[in-house]
Structures are given as C-alpha cells and as structure tokens.
Tab-separated table of C-alpha atoms in Angstrom:
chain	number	residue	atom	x	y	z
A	27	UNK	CA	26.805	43.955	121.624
A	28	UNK	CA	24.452	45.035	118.780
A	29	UNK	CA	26.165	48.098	117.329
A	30	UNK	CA	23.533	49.511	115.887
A	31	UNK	CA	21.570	50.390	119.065
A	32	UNK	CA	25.108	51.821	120.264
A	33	UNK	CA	25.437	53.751	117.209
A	34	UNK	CA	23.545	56.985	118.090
A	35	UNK	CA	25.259	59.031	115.680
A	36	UNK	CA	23.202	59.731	112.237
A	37	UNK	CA	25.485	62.884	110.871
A	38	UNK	CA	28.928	64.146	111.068
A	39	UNK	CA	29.812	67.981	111.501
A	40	UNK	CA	32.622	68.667	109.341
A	41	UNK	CA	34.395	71.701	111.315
A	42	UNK	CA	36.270	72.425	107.946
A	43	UNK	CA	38.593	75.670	108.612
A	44	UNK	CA	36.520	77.511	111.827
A	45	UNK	CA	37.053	81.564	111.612
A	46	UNK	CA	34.803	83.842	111.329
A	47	UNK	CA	32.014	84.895	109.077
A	48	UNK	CA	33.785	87.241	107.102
A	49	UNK	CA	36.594	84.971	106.604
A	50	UNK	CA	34.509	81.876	105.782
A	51	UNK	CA	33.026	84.078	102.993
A	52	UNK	CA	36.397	85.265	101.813
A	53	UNK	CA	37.431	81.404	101.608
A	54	UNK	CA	34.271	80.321	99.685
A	55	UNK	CA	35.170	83.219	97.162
A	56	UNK	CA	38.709	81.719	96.734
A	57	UNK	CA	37.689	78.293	96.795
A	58	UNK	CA	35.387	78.999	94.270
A	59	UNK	CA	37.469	80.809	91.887
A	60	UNK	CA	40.259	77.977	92.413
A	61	UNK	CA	37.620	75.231	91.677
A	62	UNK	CA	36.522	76.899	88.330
A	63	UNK	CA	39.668	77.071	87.384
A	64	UNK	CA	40.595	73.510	88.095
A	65	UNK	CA	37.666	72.520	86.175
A	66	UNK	CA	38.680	74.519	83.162
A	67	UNK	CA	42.538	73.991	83.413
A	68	UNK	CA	41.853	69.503	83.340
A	69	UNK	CA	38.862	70.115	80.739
A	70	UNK	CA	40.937	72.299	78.242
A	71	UNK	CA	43.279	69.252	78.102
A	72	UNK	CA	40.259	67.116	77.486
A	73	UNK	CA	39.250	68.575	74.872
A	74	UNK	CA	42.637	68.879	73.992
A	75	UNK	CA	43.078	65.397	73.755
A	76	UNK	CA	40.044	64.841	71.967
A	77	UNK	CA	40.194	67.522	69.428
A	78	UNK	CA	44.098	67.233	68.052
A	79	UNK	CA	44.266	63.895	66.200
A	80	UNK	CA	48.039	64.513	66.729
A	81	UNK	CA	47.381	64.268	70.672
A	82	UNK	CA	46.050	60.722	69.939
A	83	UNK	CA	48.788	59.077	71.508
A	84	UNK	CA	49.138	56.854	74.573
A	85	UNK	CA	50.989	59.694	76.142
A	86	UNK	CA	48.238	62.423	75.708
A	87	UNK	CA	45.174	59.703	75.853
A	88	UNK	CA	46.931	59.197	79.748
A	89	UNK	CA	47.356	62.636	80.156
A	90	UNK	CA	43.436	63.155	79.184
A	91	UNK	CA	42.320	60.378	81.588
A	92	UNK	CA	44.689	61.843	84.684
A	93	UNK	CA	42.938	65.138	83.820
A	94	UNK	CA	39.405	63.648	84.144
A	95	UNK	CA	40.207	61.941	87.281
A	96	UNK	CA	41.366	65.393	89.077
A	97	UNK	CA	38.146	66.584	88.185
A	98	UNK	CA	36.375	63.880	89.589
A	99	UNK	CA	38.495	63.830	92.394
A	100	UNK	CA	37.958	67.353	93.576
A	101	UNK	CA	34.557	66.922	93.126
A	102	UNK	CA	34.378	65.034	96.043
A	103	UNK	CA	35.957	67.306	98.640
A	104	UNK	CA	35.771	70.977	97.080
A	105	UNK	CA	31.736	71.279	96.461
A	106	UNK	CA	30.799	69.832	100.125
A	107	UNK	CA	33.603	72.077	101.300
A	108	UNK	CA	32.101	75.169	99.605
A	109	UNK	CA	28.580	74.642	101.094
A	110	UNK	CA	29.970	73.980	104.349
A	111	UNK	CA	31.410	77.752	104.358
A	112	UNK	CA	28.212	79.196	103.791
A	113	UNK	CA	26.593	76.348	106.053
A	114	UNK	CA	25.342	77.642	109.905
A	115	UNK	CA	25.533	73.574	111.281
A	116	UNK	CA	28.136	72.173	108.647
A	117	UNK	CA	26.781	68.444	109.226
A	118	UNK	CA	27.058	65.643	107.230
A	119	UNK	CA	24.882	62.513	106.965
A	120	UNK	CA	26.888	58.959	107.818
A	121	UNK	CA	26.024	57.979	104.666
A	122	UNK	CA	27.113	60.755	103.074
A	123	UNK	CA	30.630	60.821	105.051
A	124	UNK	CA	31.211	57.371	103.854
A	125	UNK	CA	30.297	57.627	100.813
A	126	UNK	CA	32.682	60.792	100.779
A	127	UNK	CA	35.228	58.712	102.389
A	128	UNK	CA	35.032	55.892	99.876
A	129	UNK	CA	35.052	58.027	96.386
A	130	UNK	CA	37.936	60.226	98.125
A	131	UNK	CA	40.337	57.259	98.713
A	132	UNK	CA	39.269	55.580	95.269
A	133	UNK	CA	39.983	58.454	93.304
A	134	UNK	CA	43.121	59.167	95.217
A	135	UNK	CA	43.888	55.069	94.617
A	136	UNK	CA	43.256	55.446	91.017
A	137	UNK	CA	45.502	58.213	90.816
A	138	UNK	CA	48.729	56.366	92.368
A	139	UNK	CA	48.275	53.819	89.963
A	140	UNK	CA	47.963	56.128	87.036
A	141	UNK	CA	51.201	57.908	87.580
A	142	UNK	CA	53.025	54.847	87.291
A	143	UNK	CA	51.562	53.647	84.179
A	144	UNK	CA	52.677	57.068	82.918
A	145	UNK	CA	56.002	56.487	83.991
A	146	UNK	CA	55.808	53.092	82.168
A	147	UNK	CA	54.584	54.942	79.618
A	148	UNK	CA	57.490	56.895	79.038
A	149	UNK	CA	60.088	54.522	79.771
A	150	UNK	CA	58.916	52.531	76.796
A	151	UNK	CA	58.867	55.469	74.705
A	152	UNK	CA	62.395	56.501	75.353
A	153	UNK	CA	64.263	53.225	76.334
A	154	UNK	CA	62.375	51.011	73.482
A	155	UNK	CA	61.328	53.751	70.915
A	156	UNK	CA	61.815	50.509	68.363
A	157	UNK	CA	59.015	48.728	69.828
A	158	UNK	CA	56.700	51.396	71.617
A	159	UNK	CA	54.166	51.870	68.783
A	160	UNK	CA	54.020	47.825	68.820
A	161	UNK	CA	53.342	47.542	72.335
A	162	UNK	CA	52.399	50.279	73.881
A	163	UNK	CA	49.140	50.307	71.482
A	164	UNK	CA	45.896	52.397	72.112
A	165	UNK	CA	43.777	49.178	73.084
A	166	UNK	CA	46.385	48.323	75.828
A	167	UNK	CA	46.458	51.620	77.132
A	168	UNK	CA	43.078	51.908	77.059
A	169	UNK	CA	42.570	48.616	79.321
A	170	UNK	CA	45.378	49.549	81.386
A	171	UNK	CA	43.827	52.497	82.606
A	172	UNK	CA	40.423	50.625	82.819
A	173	UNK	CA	42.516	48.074	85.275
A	174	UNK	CA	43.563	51.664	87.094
A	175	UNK	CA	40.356	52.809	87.615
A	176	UNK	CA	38.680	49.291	88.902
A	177	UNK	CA	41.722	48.245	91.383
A	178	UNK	CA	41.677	51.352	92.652
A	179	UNK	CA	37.653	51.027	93.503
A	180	UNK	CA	38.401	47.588	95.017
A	181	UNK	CA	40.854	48.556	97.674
A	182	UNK	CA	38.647	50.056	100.217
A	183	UNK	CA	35.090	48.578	100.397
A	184	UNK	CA	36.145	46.173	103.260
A	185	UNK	CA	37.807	48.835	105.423
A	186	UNK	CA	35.347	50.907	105.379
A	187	UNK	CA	32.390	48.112	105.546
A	188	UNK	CA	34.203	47.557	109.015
A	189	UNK	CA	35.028	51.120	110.011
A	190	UNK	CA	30.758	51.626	109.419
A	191	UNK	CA	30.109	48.930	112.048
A	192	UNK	CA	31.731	50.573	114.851
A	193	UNK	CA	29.950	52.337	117.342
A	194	UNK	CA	29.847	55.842	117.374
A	195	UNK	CA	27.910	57.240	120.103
A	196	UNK	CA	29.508	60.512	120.501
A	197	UNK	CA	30.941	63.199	119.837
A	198	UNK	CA	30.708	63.703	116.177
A	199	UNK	CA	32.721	66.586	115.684
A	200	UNK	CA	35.385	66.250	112.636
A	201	UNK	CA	37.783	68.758	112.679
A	202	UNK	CA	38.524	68.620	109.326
A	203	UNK	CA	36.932	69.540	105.563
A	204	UNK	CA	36.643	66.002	104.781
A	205	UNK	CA	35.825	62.461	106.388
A	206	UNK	CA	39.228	61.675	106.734
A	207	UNK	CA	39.764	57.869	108.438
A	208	UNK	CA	42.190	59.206	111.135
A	209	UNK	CA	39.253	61.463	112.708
A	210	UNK	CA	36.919	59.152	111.825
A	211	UNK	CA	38.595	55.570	114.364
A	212	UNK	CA	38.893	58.949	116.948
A	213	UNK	CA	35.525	59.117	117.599
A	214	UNK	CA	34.429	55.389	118.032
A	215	UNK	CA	33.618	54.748	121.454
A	216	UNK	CA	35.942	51.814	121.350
A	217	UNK	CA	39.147	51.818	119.892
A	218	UNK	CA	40.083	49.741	116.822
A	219	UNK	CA	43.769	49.109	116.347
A	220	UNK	CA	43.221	46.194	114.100
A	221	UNK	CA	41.390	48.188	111.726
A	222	UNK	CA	43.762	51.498	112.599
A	223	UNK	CA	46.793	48.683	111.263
A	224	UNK	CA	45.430	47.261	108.098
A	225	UNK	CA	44.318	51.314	106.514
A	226	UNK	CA	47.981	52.083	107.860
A	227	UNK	CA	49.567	49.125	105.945
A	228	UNK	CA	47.411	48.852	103.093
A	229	UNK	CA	47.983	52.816	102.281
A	230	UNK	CA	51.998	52.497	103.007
A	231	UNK	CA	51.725	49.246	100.247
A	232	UNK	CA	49.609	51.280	97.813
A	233	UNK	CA	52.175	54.183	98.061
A	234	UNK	CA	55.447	52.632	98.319
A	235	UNK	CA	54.854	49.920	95.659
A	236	UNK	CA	53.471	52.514	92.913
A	237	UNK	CA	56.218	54.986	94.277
A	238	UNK	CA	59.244	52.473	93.302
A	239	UNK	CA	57.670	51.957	90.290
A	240	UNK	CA	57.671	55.342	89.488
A	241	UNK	CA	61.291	55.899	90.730
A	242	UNK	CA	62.607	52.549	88.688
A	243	UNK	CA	60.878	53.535	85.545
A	244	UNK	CA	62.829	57.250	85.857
A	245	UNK	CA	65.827	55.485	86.538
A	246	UNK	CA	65.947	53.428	83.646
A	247	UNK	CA	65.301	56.613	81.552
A	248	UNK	CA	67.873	58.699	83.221
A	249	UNK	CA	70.003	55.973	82.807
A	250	UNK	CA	68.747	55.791	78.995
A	251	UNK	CA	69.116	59.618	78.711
A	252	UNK	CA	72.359	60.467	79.901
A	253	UNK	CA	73.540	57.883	76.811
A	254	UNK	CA	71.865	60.143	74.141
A	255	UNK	CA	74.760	62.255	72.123
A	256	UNK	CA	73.473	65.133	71.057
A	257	UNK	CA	72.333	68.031	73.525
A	258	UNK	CA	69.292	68.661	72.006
A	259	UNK	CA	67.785	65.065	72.200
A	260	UNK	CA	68.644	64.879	76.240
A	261	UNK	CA	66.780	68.568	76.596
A	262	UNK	CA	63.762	66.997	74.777
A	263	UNK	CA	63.990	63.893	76.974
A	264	UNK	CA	63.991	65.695	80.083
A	265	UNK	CA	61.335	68.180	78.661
A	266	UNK	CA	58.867	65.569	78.105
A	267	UNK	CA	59.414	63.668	81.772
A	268	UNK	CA	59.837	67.023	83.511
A	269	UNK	CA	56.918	67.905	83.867
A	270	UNK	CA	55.366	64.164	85.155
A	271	UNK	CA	58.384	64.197	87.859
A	272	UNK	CA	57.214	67.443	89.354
A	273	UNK	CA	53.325	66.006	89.468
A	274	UNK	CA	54.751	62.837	91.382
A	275	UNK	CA	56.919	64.837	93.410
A	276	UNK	CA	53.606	66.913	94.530
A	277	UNK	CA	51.248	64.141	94.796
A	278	UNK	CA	53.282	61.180	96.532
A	279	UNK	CA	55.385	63.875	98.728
A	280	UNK	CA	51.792	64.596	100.625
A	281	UNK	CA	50.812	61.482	100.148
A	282	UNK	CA	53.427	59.760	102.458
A	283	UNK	CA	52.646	62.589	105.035
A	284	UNK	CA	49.081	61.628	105.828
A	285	UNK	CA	48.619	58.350	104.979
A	286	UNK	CA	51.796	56.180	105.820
A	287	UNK	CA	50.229	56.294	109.301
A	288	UNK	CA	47.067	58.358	109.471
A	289	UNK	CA	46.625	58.391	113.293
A	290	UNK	CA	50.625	59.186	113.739
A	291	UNK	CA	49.544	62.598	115.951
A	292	UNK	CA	49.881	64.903	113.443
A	293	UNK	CA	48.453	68.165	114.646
A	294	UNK	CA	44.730	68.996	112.929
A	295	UNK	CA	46.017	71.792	111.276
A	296	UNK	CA	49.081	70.214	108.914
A	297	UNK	CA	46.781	67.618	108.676
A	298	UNK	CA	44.499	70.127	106.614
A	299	UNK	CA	47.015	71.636	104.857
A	300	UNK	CA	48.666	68.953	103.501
A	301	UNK	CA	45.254	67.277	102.615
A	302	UNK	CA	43.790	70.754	100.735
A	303	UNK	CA	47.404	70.623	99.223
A	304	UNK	CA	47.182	67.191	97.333
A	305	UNK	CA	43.171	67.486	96.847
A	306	UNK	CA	42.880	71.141	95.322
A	307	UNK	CA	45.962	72.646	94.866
A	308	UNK	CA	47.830	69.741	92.601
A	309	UNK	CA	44.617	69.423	90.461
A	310	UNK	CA	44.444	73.454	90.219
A	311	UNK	CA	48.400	73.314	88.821
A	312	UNK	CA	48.777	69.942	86.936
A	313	UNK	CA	47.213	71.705	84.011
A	314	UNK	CA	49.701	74.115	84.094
A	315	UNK	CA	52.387	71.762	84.898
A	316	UNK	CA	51.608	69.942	81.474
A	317	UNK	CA	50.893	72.709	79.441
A	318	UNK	CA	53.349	74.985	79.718
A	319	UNK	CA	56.087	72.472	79.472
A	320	UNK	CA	54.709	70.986	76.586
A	321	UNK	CA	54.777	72.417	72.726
A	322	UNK	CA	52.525	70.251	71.185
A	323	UNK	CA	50.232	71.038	73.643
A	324	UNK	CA	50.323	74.566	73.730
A	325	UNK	CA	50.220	74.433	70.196
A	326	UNK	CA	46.636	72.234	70.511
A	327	UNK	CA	45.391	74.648	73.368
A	328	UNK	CA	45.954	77.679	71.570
A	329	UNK	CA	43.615	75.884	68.656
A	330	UNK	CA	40.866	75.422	70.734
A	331	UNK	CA	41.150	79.351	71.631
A	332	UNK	CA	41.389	80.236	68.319
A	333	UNK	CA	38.003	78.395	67.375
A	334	UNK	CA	36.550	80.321	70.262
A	335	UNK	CA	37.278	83.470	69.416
A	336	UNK	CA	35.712	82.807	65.701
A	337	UNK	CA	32.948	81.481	66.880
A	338	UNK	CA	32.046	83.995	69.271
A	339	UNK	CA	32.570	86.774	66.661
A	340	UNK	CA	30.413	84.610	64.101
C-alpha cells in the first residue's frame, strides 16, 4: 500500500494541559517566568565558565557544556509549549512534530551520555589525582563531549525515518505538550510493534548502560572516599560529587519512568508530569544544584555580579 496516499494527516494538535482560559494564561505566565529563569540560571554558569580562568578545568568546562545543553534542550519543548497556551487550534505541522521529536530525544541522548563522562570525570579526579591532569587533559575532554553530542544525534534518525512512514489517517489529537513516540505509534492506523520494540529497547540500553556507568564510577569513589583520613577531605569529596548525584538521581529517576517502555499504559496525565519534570523543572534547578553546593563557583558568580553592578552605575 502506498502510505503516502493513506497518510491524510498534515498537522498534529498538541492538547498540552486542557483547562480553561484563565488557567492557560496563568500557566503561560509561570512557564514563562520558569523559562527565563532557566535560561539565566545555565547561562550565568556559562559565562561562569568562560570568565574565571580558575573554572578552566575539565570539571567546570563539563559543567559549562551540560549547562548549554539544558538550554538547548528546553528550547525544544518550553517555547512551542508557551505558544500553544495562548494558541485557539494548538496544531503542529508533521514536520514540525518530528523534527520536535528528533531534537527532543537527541538532546535528552546527549545528556545521558554527558552525566557519565562527568562521573568519569570525577572518579579520575579523586581515585587517580596522580594522573588526572595527565589524562584527563582539556583536548580529551573537549572531544569527549564532541563524541557526546554526535552519538547522541545518531541514535534516532532510523526510528523515526520509520515511525514517518506509517500511515496516519486519523485522529491526530496528542494529548500531550510534546510529540512524544508513545502517542505518536497510538494514532497510526496500523499498529507497529516492531517499531514499538526497538524505541523500547534501544531507550532501556541507552539508560541502563550510561546508568551503571554512572553508579560504577560513584562506587569506585565511595569506595575511594571512605579510605581518606581526615574528616575534612571526605566532606570535600562528597561536596564536590553531591551535587552531580542529586542531578542523576533527577534526570535518570524520570527517565526510567517514561521511556523503559513508552507505551507501558501509563495514564496521560503522569505521563506529563513526569515529562515537564525532567524537561523544565531539572534544567530550572541544576543551576542551583551546582551553584550553591559549590565555593568556587559562588565565588565566580558573585564576580560576574559584581562587574554588573559597576557597570551599570558607570
């Protein structure tokens, strides 16, 4: 059969959160605020980064890039979201929902590989502090995250090539704020366990392998830590990984909600919920995750204020 004579359906309607007016308008205001701040939490630590030649360390250089992907990541839910408030017919082209489809899951993809390359980052740094500087050197961790970012954009062009040539002939309701791939096989006209499989097992190998990673790499530093004698060097050790632990603890908790199985029957509106949570609410508090557990970057952060306020009074 020649799908694209069955495939009627040129737009999506995104649903998002239905309510009414007056609520819509009271979630765009949130939204909006929340999204500002996200943008300024991750960019402060940017320019951060870039400003402190102390903060020009693998550790902080990661830290910069994980900041610049949660920006780019909730760009491509939060903006489409916002209009869709204010929107009367909330649609979305096809192209558009795939292409929304494909950046979310990449991004989201980059991002479980980058927290284990931070945990890598800082098992070096506390289990082989002798030979950190000589491996773990900027060029490496610059083409480490490079490897991050282009894996990550490899993963799902085929799965979604073949998700595109299915039929969809109606209806093209989505009741969610994003094209999600669980909503997405429920409206072909023919089902498509095959394709419902391999996103089920390729997400569960993307999360699982990166998650042991992760929880090896913490293990070998608890291990490491607990052998440090003095009280003060174990409170600095657990300082420093703190603060990562509680960002994997958000991000791959979700995670393993969703997308282990993303057609398991979990009701529309967890499904939301946990989805806003690991989109817009982890890149809203990783800033403050890292920042307020963190002296040297405090100490950075309250530079860049300080340069403010003397230039604005210049």
């Amino acid at each position: 059969m020649n799908v694209s004579r069955v495939n009627a359906v040129s737009e999506f309607i995104l649903l998002c959160f239905p309510c009414s007016r007056e609520v819509q308008v009271l979630l765009f205001m949130l939204f909006s605020v929340s999204y500002i701040l996200t943008l300024m939490g991750n960019g402060a630590i940017i320019c951060a980064v870039r400003l402190d030649h102390r903060l020009h360390t693998p550790m902080y250089v990661l830290l910069a890039n994980f900041s610049f992907l949660e920006i780019c990541y909730i760009n491509t839910t939060v903006p489409n979201m916002l209009g869709n408030f204010l929107s009367e017919t909330k649609t979305i082209s096809f192209t558009a929902c795939f292409l929304q489809f494909y950046f979310f899951f990449s991004l989201g993809t980059t991002e479980t590989f980058l927290l284990p390359l931070m945990a890598f980052d800082r098992y070096m740094a506390i289990c082989r502090p002798l030979h950190y500087s000589t491996i773990m050197s900027s060029r490496l961790c610059m083409n480490l995250v490079a490897l991050c970012w282009v894996m990550a954009f490899l993963c799902y062009p085929v799965p979604i090539y073949f998700i595109t040539q299915l039929p969809f002939c109606g209806p093209n309701t989505i009741d969610h704020f994003v094209c999600d791939p669980g909503p997405l096989l429920a409206l072909s006209c023919i089902p498509a366990p095959g394709i419902e499989l391999s996103c089920s097992i390729l997400s569960s190998l993307i999360i699982f392998i990166t998650f042991f990673f992760v929880l090896v790499s913490y293990a070998l530093v608890l291990r490491a830590v607990l052998h440090v004698p003095s009280a003060a060097g174990r409170r600095k050790a657990f300082s420093t990984c703190g603060s990562h632990l509680v960002v994997v603890s958000l991000f791959y908790g979700t995670l393993m909600v969703m997308y282990i199985s993303p057609t398991s029957g979990n009701p529309t509106g967890i499904q939301k919920i946990v989805t806003l949570f690991y989109s817009s609410v982890t890149p809203l508090v990783n800033p403050l995750i890292y920042s307020l557990r963190n002296k040297d970057m405090k100490t950075a952060l309250r530079k860049i204020q300080m340069h403010a306020k003397i230039n604005q009074s210049e």
